[in-house]
Amino acid sequence: FNAWRGAAPLRPHEIEAWVRVFRDRAAWCRSRGIAYVAALAPNKMEVYPEGVPPPHAQVGPSRYEQITAALAAEPPGWFLDLGAELRDEKRHDTADDFVYSRRGTHWTARAALRGAAAMLALARAAGAPVELPKRADFEFVPMAFDDDGWSGQLHLPGLAKEVQPVLGRNLTRPWRPTERLDGVPKRVETLTGAAELPRMWVVHDSFGAALRPMLAPYFARIVFDWKHMGEFDPAAMDELAPHAVIDIHTERQIFRPAPALTASRDEAERAGRFERAGAPVWSLADSADRATPDEGMS
């Protein structure tokens, strides 16, 4: 909870590292005529702070709030704060229909649909020829499940399963997945057979799995890339030649180092210098704020 409480904030250079990644990806897509949307989805406590026990009350901005504030200062048109969307969607909660799983950490089908529509609306505003998914395009049915709850994880089989409306089927056009890698659906391609529809690449983590049935019917082809956990795959993306790229990250990913840059000339030059180097010239301790030479190095 410390990151949410503001007790373990990001340092300025860590915030800048994440912002540089999104800027870099936006520039890479722009240079290819691709509509780019970077979206940040919050942890559950950002939307339901009233459920957090009093000892864990906030004492400062969360890491999510730090990153969204920094990205809000960027030129408009490519960043989406999904927290704002989900807090608004929360107004439609009922006794058995919430934005997040009641006993889990992931968003529900209703929240995923709200997020999908918001991300595609931003992509369309940036020039991508995309349709926007609507609730009327899908059939929702109540279902008992425990894949995101605690009864199974805590070995409490007597605890009743959670019931939430889930996506039963789409009422638009059929689609099919074509590929699953690594034993789990880490990278999935979906096809509709409608060649006139646009193509899209989606970078995501576990939150993105719920987006697949929400987005697939509206595109000729989508690659949902969970394989690289937030990383870009420029060669594969160039091969797809997407009309839009959705780059969705969840708050928990901010605990990881920022991904590598994609389009930066400086990064390419540094990689070349490293390849040409005959011996290491410096090292960085995990606890250091700046590079310092080890004994015997220069």
Coordinates of C-alpha atoms in Angstrom, one line a residue:
F1 CA 0.0 0.0 0.0
N2 CA 2.9 2.4 0.4
A3 CA 3.0 3.4 -3.2
W4 CA -0.7 4.2 -3.1
R5 CA -0.4 6.0 0.2
G6 CA 2.3 8.2 -1.1
A7 CA 4.8 6.8 1.3
A8 CA 7.0 5.4 -1.5
P9 CA 6.8 8.1 -4.2
L10 CA 8.7 8.0 -7.5
R11 CA 11.7 10.2 -7.7
P12 CA 11.7 12.9 -10.4
H13 CA 14.1 11.0 -12.7
E14 CA 11.9 7.9 -12.5
I15 CA 8.9 9.9 -13.5
E16 CA 10.8 11.5 -16.4
A17 CA 12.0 8.0 -17.5
W18 CA 8.4 6.8 -17.9
V19 CA 7.3 10.0 -19.6
R20 CA 10.2 9.7 -22.1
V21 CA 9.0 6.2 -23.0
F22 CA 5.5 7.3 -23.9
R23 CA 6.8 10.4 -25.7
D24 CA 9.2 8.2 -27.7
R25 CA 6.5 5.7 -28.6
A26 CA 4.2 8.5 -29.7
A27 CA 6.9 9.8 -32.0
W28 CA 7.6 6.4 -33.4
C29 CA 4.0 5.9 -34.3
R30 CA 3.6 9.4 -35.6
S31 CA 6.5 8.9 -38.0
R32 CA 4.6 6.0 -39.5
G33 CA 1.2 7.6 -39.7
I34 CA -0.1 5.4 -36.8
A35 CA -2.6 6.8 -34.2
Y36 CA -1.0 6.2 -30.8
V37 CA -2.9 6.0 -27.5
A38 CA -1.1 5.5 -24.2
A39 CA -3.5 4.6 -21.4
L40 CA -2.8 4.1 -17.7
A41 CA -5.2 2.0 -15.7
P42 CA -5.3 2.4 -11.9
N43 CA -5.1 -0.2 -9.1
K44 CA -8.4 -0.8 -7.4
M45 CA -7.8 1.5 -4.5
E46 CA -7.6 4.5 -6.8
V47 CA -11.3 3.9 -7.7
Y48 CA -12.5 2.6 -4.4
P49 CA -10.5 4.4 -1.7
E50 CA -13.3 4.0 0.7
G51 CA -12.5 0.3 0.9
V52 CA -9.0 0.8 2.1
P53 CA -8.6 0.3 5.9
P54 CA -7.9 3.5 7.9
P55 CA -4.3 2.6 8.8
H56 CA -3.5 2.7 5.1
A57 CA -4.8 6.2 4.4
Q58 CA -3.0 8.4 1.9
V59 CA -0.3 10.7 3.1
G60 CA 0.7 12.0 -0.3
P61 CA 0.1 11.4 -4.1
S62 CA 0.3 7.8 -5.3
R63 CA 2.7 6.8 -8.0
Y64 CA -0.3 6.6 -10.3
E65 CA -1.2 10.2 -9.5
Q66 CA 2.5 11.3 -10.1
I67 CA 2.6 9.7 -13.5
T68 CA -0.8 10.9 -14.7
A69 CA 0.0 14.4 -13.5
A70 CA 3.2 14.4 -15.5
L71 CA 1.5 13.0 -18.7
A72 CA -1.3 15.5 -18.3
A73 CA 1.3 18.2 -18.9
E74 CA 2.2 16.7 -22.3
P75 CA 0.7 17.9 -25.6
P76 CA -2.9 16.5 -25.8
G77 CA -4.2 13.8 -28.1
W78 CA -2.4 10.6 -27.1
F79 CA -2.6 10.0 -23.3
L80 CA -5.7 8.7 -21.6
D81 CA -6.2 8.5 -17.8
L82 CA -8.4 5.5 -17.4
G83 CA -8.8 6.3 -13.7
A84 CA -11.0 9.2 -14.6
E85 CA -13.1 7.0 -16.9
L86 CA -13.5 4.3 -14.3
R87 CA -14.4 6.7 -11.5
D88 CA -17.1 8.0 -13.7
E89 CA -18.3 4.5 -14.6
K90 CA -18.4 3.7 -10.9
R91 CA -21.6 5.9 -10.7
H92 CA -23.4 3.0 -12.4
D93 CA -22.5 0.4 -9.8
T94 CA -25.3 -1.8 -8.5
A95 CA -25.4 -4.5 -5.8
D96 CA -23.9 -7.1 -8.1
D97 CA -22.2 -5.1 -10.8
F98 CA -19.0 -3.2 -10.1
V99 CA -16.0 -1.6 -11.9
Y100 CA -13.6 -4.0 -10.3
S101 CA -14.0 -7.5 -9.1
R102 CA -15.2 -7.4 -5.5
R103 CA -12.6 -9.9 -4.2
G104 CA -10.0 -9.5 -6.9
T105 CA -7.8 -6.9 -8.5
H106 CA -8.9 -6.7 -12.1
W107 CA -11.5 -4.7 -13.8
T108 CA -14.9 -6.2 -14.8
A109 CA -16.4 -6.6 -18.3
R110 CA -18.4 -3.4 -17.9
A111 CA -15.2 -1.4 -17.0
A112 CA -13.2 -3.0 -19.8
L113 CA -15.9 -2.0 -22.3
R114 CA -15.8 1.6 -21.0
G115 CA -12.0 1.6 -21.3
A116 CA -12.1 0.1 -24.8
A117 CA -14.5 2.8 -26.0
A118 CA -12.5 5.6 -24.5
M119 CA -9.2 4.4 -26.0
L120 CA -10.7 4.0 -29.5
A121 CA -12.4 7.4 -29.3
L122 CA -9.0 8.9 -28.7
A123 CA -7.5 6.9 -31.6
R124 CA -10.3 8.0 -33.9
A125 CA -9.7 11.6 -32.9
A126 CA -6.1 11.1 -33.9
G127 CA -7.2 9.9 -37.4
A128 CA -7.6 6.1 -37.1
P129 CA -10.7 4.8 -39.0
V130 CA -12.1 2.9 -36.1
E131 CA -15.6 2.1 -34.8
L132 CA -16.5 2.5 -31.1
P133 CA -17.8 -0.5 -29.2
K134 CA -21.2 -0.1 -27.5
R135 CA -22.9 -2.1 -24.8
A136 CA -25.7 -2.8 -27.2
D137 CA -23.2 -4.7 -29.4
F138 CA -22.7 -7.3 -26.7
E139 CA -24.8 -9.7 -24.6
F140 CA -23.9 -9.6 -20.9
V141 CA -24.9 -12.5 -18.6
P142 CA -24.5 -13.0 -14.9
M143 CA -21.9 -15.6 -14.1
A144 CA -20.3 -17.0 -10.9
F145 CA -16.5 -17.1 -11.1
D146 CA -13.4 -17.2 -8.9
D147 CA -10.6 -16.6 -11.3
D148 CA -9.9 -13.2 -9.8
G149 CA -11.1 -13.8 -6.3
W150 CA -9.5 -15.0 -3.0
S151 CA -11.6 -18.1 -2.2
G152 CA -9.4 -20.3 -4.4
Q153 CA -6.1 -18.5 -3.6
L154 CA -6.7 -18.8 0.1
H155 CA -8.1 -22.3 -0.2
L156 CA -11.5 -21.3 1.2
P157 CA -13.8 -23.5 -1.0
G158 CA -16.8 -22.8 1.3
L159 CA -16.7 -19.1 0.3
A160 CA -19.4 -18.4 -2.3
K161 CA -18.2 -17.4 -5.7
E162 CA -18.5 -13.9 -6.9
V163 CA -21.3 -13.1 -9.4
Q164 CA -20.7 -10.5 -12.0
P165 CA -22.2 -9.7 -15.5
V166 CA -19.7 -11.0 -18.0
L167 CA -19.6 -10.9 -21.8
G168 CA -21.7 -13.8 -23.2
R169 CA -21.3 -13.1 -26.9
N170 CA -20.9 -10.2 -29.3
L171 CA -23.8 -9.3 -31.6
T172 CA -21.7 -7.7 -34.3
R173 CA -19.4 -9.8 -36.5
P174 CA -17.6 -13.1 -35.7
W175 CA -13.9 -13.2 -35.0
R176 CA -11.4 -15.9 -34.1
P177 CA -8.0 -16.1 -32.4
T178 CA -5.2 -17.5 -34.4
E179 CA -2.2 -17.9 -32.1
R180 CA -1.3 -18.5 -28.5
L181 CA 2.3 -18.6 -27.3
D182 CA 4.3 -19.7 -24.2
G183 CA 1.5 -22.0 -23.0
V184 CA -0.7 -19.1 -22.0
P185 CA -2.3 -16.4 -24.2
K186 CA 0.7 -14.1 -24.1
R187 CA 0.4 -12.9 -27.7
V188 CA -2.9 -13.5 -29.5
E189 CA -3.9 -12.4 -33.0
T190 CA -7.6 -12.0 -33.8
L191 CA -9.1 -12.0 -37.3
T192 CA -12.6 -11.1 -38.5
G193 CA -12.1 -11.8 -42.2
A194 CA -13.3 -8.3 -43.0
A195 CA -10.3 -6.9 -44.9
E196 CA -11.8 -3.5 -45.2
L197 CA -11.6 -2.9 -41.4
P198 CA -8.5 -1.4 -39.8
R199 CA -5.6 -3.2 -38.1
M200 CA -4.4 -2.6 -34.5
W201 CA -1.6 -3.6 -32.1
V202 CA -2.3 -3.6 -28.4
V203 CA 0.4 -3.7 -25.7
H204 CA -1.0 -4.9 -22.4
D205 CA -0.7 -6.9 -19.3
S206 CA -3.4 -9.1 -17.6
F207 CA -5.9 -6.2 -17.8
G208 CA -5.8 -6.5 -21.6
A209 CA -7.2 -10.0 -21.7
A210 CA -10.7 -8.6 -21.0
L211 CA -10.3 -6.2 -23.9
R212 CA -9.9 -8.8 -26.6
P213 CA -13.6 -9.7 -27.1
M214 CA -14.5 -6.0 -26.8
L215 CA -12.1 -4.9 -29.6
A216 CA -11.7 -7.9 -31.9
P217 CA -15.1 -7.5 -33.8
Y218 CA -14.2 -4.0 -35.1
F219 CA -10.9 -4.8 -36.7
A220 CA -9.6 -6.9 -39.6
R221 CA -6.7 -8.0 -37.5
I222 CA -5.4 -7.2 -34.0
V223 CA -2.3 -8.4 -32.3
F224 CA -2.7 -8.4 -28.5
D225 CA 0.8 -8.4 -27.1
W226 CA 1.3 -9.5 -23.5
K227 CA 4.4 -11.5 -24.3
H228 CA 6.8 -8.6 -23.7
M229 CA 5.1 -7.1 -20.7
G230 CA 4.9 -3.5 -21.7
E231 CA 7.7 -3.6 -24.3
F232 CA 7.3 -2.5 -27.9
D233 CA 8.2 -5.0 -30.7
P234 CA 9.0 -2.6 -33.6
A235 CA 9.8 -5.2 -36.2
A236 CA 6.6 -7.1 -35.7
M237 CA 4.6 -3.9 -35.5
D238 CA 6.0 -2.7 -38.8
E239 CA 5.0 -6.0 -40.4
L240 CA 1.4 -5.6 -39.2
A241 CA 1.3 -1.9 -40.3
P242 CA -1.4 -1.0 -37.9
H243 CA -3.7 2.0 -38.2
A244 CA -3.6 2.4 -34.4
V245 CA -1.5 1.3 -31.4
I246 CA -3.1 1.0 -28.0
D247 CA -0.4 1.0 -25.2
I248 CA -2.1 0.2 -22.0
H249 CA -0.2 -0.1 -18.7
T250 CA -1.6 -0.7 -15.2
E251 CA -0.5 1.0 -12.1
R252 CA 1.3 -2.1 -10.8
Q253 CA 3.7 -1.8 -13.8
I254 CA 5.1 1.5 -12.4
F255 CA 6.9 -0.6 -9.8
R256 CA 9.1 -2.0 -12.6
P257 CA 11.8 0.0 -14.4
A258 CA 10.6 2.0 -17.4
P259 CA 10.8 0.1 -20.6
A260 CA 13.5 0.7 -23.2
L261 CA 13.1 3.5 -25.7
T262 CA 12.1 2.7 -29.2
A263 CA 12.7 5.6 -31.5
S264 CA 15.4 7.6 -29.8
R265 CA 18.5 8.3 -31.8
D266 CA 20.5 8.8 -28.6
E267 CA 19.5 5.3 -27.5
A268 CA 20.6 3.8 -30.8
E269 CA 23.9 5.6 -30.7
R270 CA 24.6 4.4 -27.1
A271 CA 23.8 0.8 -28.2
G272 CA 26.3 1.1 -31.0
R273 CA 29.0 2.5 -28.6
F274 CA 28.3 -0.4 -26.2
E275 CA 28.7 -3.0 -29.0
R276 CA 32.0 -1.4 -30.1
A277 CA 33.4 -1.2 -26.6
G278 CA 36.2 -3.8 -25.8
A279 CA 35.7 -3.7 -22.0
P280 CA 33.2 -2.3 -19.5
V281 CA 34.0 1.3 -18.5
W282 CA 31.6 1.9 -15.6
S283 CA 29.0 0.1 -13.4
L284 CA 26.0 1.3 -11.5
A285 CA 25.1 0.1 -8.0
D286 CA 21.5 -0.8 -7.5
S287 CA 21.3 1.7 -4.6
A288 CA 23.1 4.6 -6.5
D289 CA 21.3 7.7 -7.8
R290 CA 24.1 8.3 -10.3
A291 CA 26.9 6.3 -12.0
T292 CA 30.1 6.0 -10.0
P293 CA 33.2 4.1 -11.2
D294 CA 34.2 0.9 -9.4
E295 CA 37.8 0.5 -8.2
G296 CA 40.0 -0.3 -11.1
M297 CA 37.6 1.2 -13.7
S298 CA 37.7 4.6 -15.4

